[in-house]
């Protein structure tokens, strides 16, 4: 089994550029643009994981966090240096919701909202 989240966003090209810059994602495939000029899916890989971004299309029930009034999902990414990843994400437009710091449960973690409304827990080892 393979589980690959698909993030619904208003602008897949802009989102792809953000995830490449902020997370070091590799863009591995892009579907041809549809009638509205947006690709229906862009596939990415980060380490051994993959995820896609697709445009919001209300007729298909594909709604972005802004369409829903917030995100119903938390995406957790475990990295070697959570501080560096958090700094890259905020430098590219993410908003810090919970600062990255050592937590009593034995991890260094925090939470950000990316420019498209998706919520990310960034976690790693204590320092």
Short mmCIF file of C-alpha atoms in Angstrom, two decimals:
data_model
loop_
_atom_site.label_atom_id
_atom_site.label_comp_id
_atom_site.label_asym_id
_atom_site.label_seq_id
_atom_site.Cartn_x
_atom_site.Cartn_y
_atom_site.Cartn_z
CA UNK A 1 0.00 0.00 0.00
CA UNK A 2 1.12 3.55 -0.70
CA UNK A 3 -0.62 6.60 0.72
CA UNK A 4 -0.08 9.89 -1.13
CA UNK A 5 -1.92 12.97 0.08
CA UNK A 6 -3.22 15.35 -2.57
CA UNK A 7 -3.33 18.96 -1.45
CA UNK A 8 -6.05 21.07 -3.05
CA UNK A 9 -4.84 24.59 -3.79
CA UNK A 10 -5.99 27.57 -5.87
CA UNK A 11 -2.79 27.66 -7.94
CA UNK A 12 -0.91 24.34 -8.36
CA UNK A 13 2.09 25.95 -10.09
CA UNK A 14 2.59 28.43 -7.25
CA UNK A 15 2.10 25.70 -4.66
CA UNK A 16 4.59 23.45 -6.43
CA UNK A 17 7.18 26.23 -6.41
CA UNK A 18 6.57 26.77 -2.67
CA UNK A 19 6.96 23.07 -1.77
CA UNK A 20 10.10 22.78 -3.88
CA UNK A 21 11.69 25.81 -2.22
CA UNK A 22 10.44 25.25 1.33
CA UNK A 23 10.58 21.46 1.63
CA UNK A 24 13.08 20.55 -1.05
CA UNK A 25 10.37 18.60 -2.89
CA UNK A 26 11.26 17.23 -6.30
CA UNK A 27 8.63 17.79 -8.98
CA UNK A 28 8.36 14.46 -10.79
CA UNK A 29 5.26 14.82 -12.97
CA UNK A 30 2.79 17.46 -14.09
CA UNK A 31 -0.46 16.69 -15.88
CA UNK A 32 -1.13 18.84 -18.94
CA UNK A 33 -3.06 22.06 -18.30
CA UNK A 34 -6.83 21.82 -18.42
CA UNK A 35 -9.26 24.30 -19.96
CA UNK A 36 -8.54 26.77 -17.16
CA UNK A 37 -4.78 26.63 -17.79
CA UNK A 38 -3.99 24.84 -14.52
CA UNK A 39 -2.55 21.31 -14.38
CA UNK A 40 -5.00 18.87 -12.79
CA UNK A 41 -2.15 17.36 -10.75
CA UNK A 42 1.53 17.91 -10.00
CA UNK A 43 3.35 15.02 -8.32
CA UNK A 44 6.23 15.58 -5.87
CA UNK A 45 8.68 13.45 -3.93
CA UNK A 46 10.45 14.27 -0.70
CA UNK A 47 12.75 11.55 0.55
CA UNK A 48 10.73 8.34 0.40
CA UNK A 49 7.35 10.11 0.45
CA UNK A 50 5.22 11.53 -2.30
CA UNK A 51 2.35 14.00 -2.49
CA UNK A 52 0.42 15.81 -5.16
CA UNK A 53 -1.13 19.23 -5.56
CA UNK A 54 -4.29 19.81 -7.57
CA UNK A 55 -6.43 22.87 -8.28
CA UNK A 56 -9.59 23.61 -6.37
CA UNK A 57 -12.56 22.65 -8.56
CA UNK A 58 -15.82 23.07 -6.66
CA UNK A 59 -17.83 21.11 -9.26
CA UNK A 60 -15.68 18.06 -8.43
CA UNK A 61 -15.83 18.65 -4.67
CA UNK A 62 -12.14 19.58 -4.63
CA UNK A 63 -12.10 22.41 -2.11
CA UNK A 64 -9.07 24.24 -0.74
CA UNK A 65 -8.69 25.09 2.95
CA UNK A 66 -9.79 28.67 2.13
CA UNK A 67 -12.97 27.29 0.53
CA UNK A 68 -13.63 25.25 3.68
CA UNK A 69 -12.74 27.95 6.20
CA UNK A 70 -9.59 26.07 7.31
CA UNK A 71 -7.79 22.77 6.97
CA UNK A 72 -9.27 19.56 8.36
CA UNK A 73 -5.93 17.73 8.08
CA UNK A 74 -2.54 18.07 9.78
CA UNK A 75 0.42 16.95 7.67
CA UNK A 76 3.38 15.84 9.78
CA UNK A 77 6.87 15.89 8.37
CA UNK A 78 9.77 14.44 10.38
CA UNK A 79 13.10 16.01 9.42
CA UNK A 80 16.68 16.16 10.66
CA UNK A 81 16.53 19.91 11.32
CA UNK A 82 13.00 21.12 12.10
CA UNK A 83 14.23 24.66 12.77
CA UNK A 84 15.76 24.98 9.29
CA UNK A 85 12.65 23.58 7.58
CA UNK A 86 10.40 25.88 9.61
CA UNK A 87 12.57 28.87 8.71
CA UNK A 88 12.48 27.97 5.00
CA UNK A 89 8.71 27.56 5.09
CA UNK A 90 8.17 30.92 6.79
CA UNK A 91 10.69 32.63 4.49
CA UNK A 92 8.49 31.48 1.59
CA UNK A 93 5.21 32.65 3.11
CA UNK A 94 4.11 30.13 5.75
CA UNK A 95 2.77 31.39 9.07
CA UNK A 96 4.02 30.05 12.41
CA UNK A 97 1.12 28.82 14.54
CA UNK A 98 3.10 26.97 17.21
CA UNK A 99 6.83 27.77 17.51
CA UNK A 100 9.29 24.95 16.94
CA UNK A 101 10.81 24.04 20.28
CA UNK A 102 11.64 21.06 22.47
CA UNK A 103 8.42 19.40 23.64
CA UNK A 104 7.81 17.35 26.79
CA UNK A 105 6.94 14.29 24.68
CA UNK A 106 10.57 14.03 23.52
CA UNK A 107 10.51 15.72 20.12
CA UNK A 108 11.37 19.15 18.80
CA UNK A 109 8.30 20.31 16.91
CA UNK A 110 5.99 23.13 15.95
CA UNK A 111 3.22 23.94 13.51
CA UNK A 112 2.89 26.21 10.48
CA UNK A 113 0.15 27.08 8.00
CA UNK A 114 1.45 27.19 4.44
CA UNK A 115 0.37 29.99 2.06
CA UNK A 116 -2.44 27.74 0.78
CA UNK A 117 -4.00 27.06 4.19
CA UNK A 118 -2.59 23.57 4.78
CA UNK A 119 -1.35 22.83 8.30
CA UNK A 120 2.04 21.22 8.86
CA UNK A 121 3.61 19.76 12.00
CA UNK A 122 7.38 19.96 11.61
CA UNK A 123 9.12 17.58 13.97
CA UNK A 124 12.51 16.05 14.67
CA UNK A 125 14.86 15.01 17.42
CA UNK A 126 15.50 17.17 20.48
CA UNK A 127 18.46 19.46 20.36
#
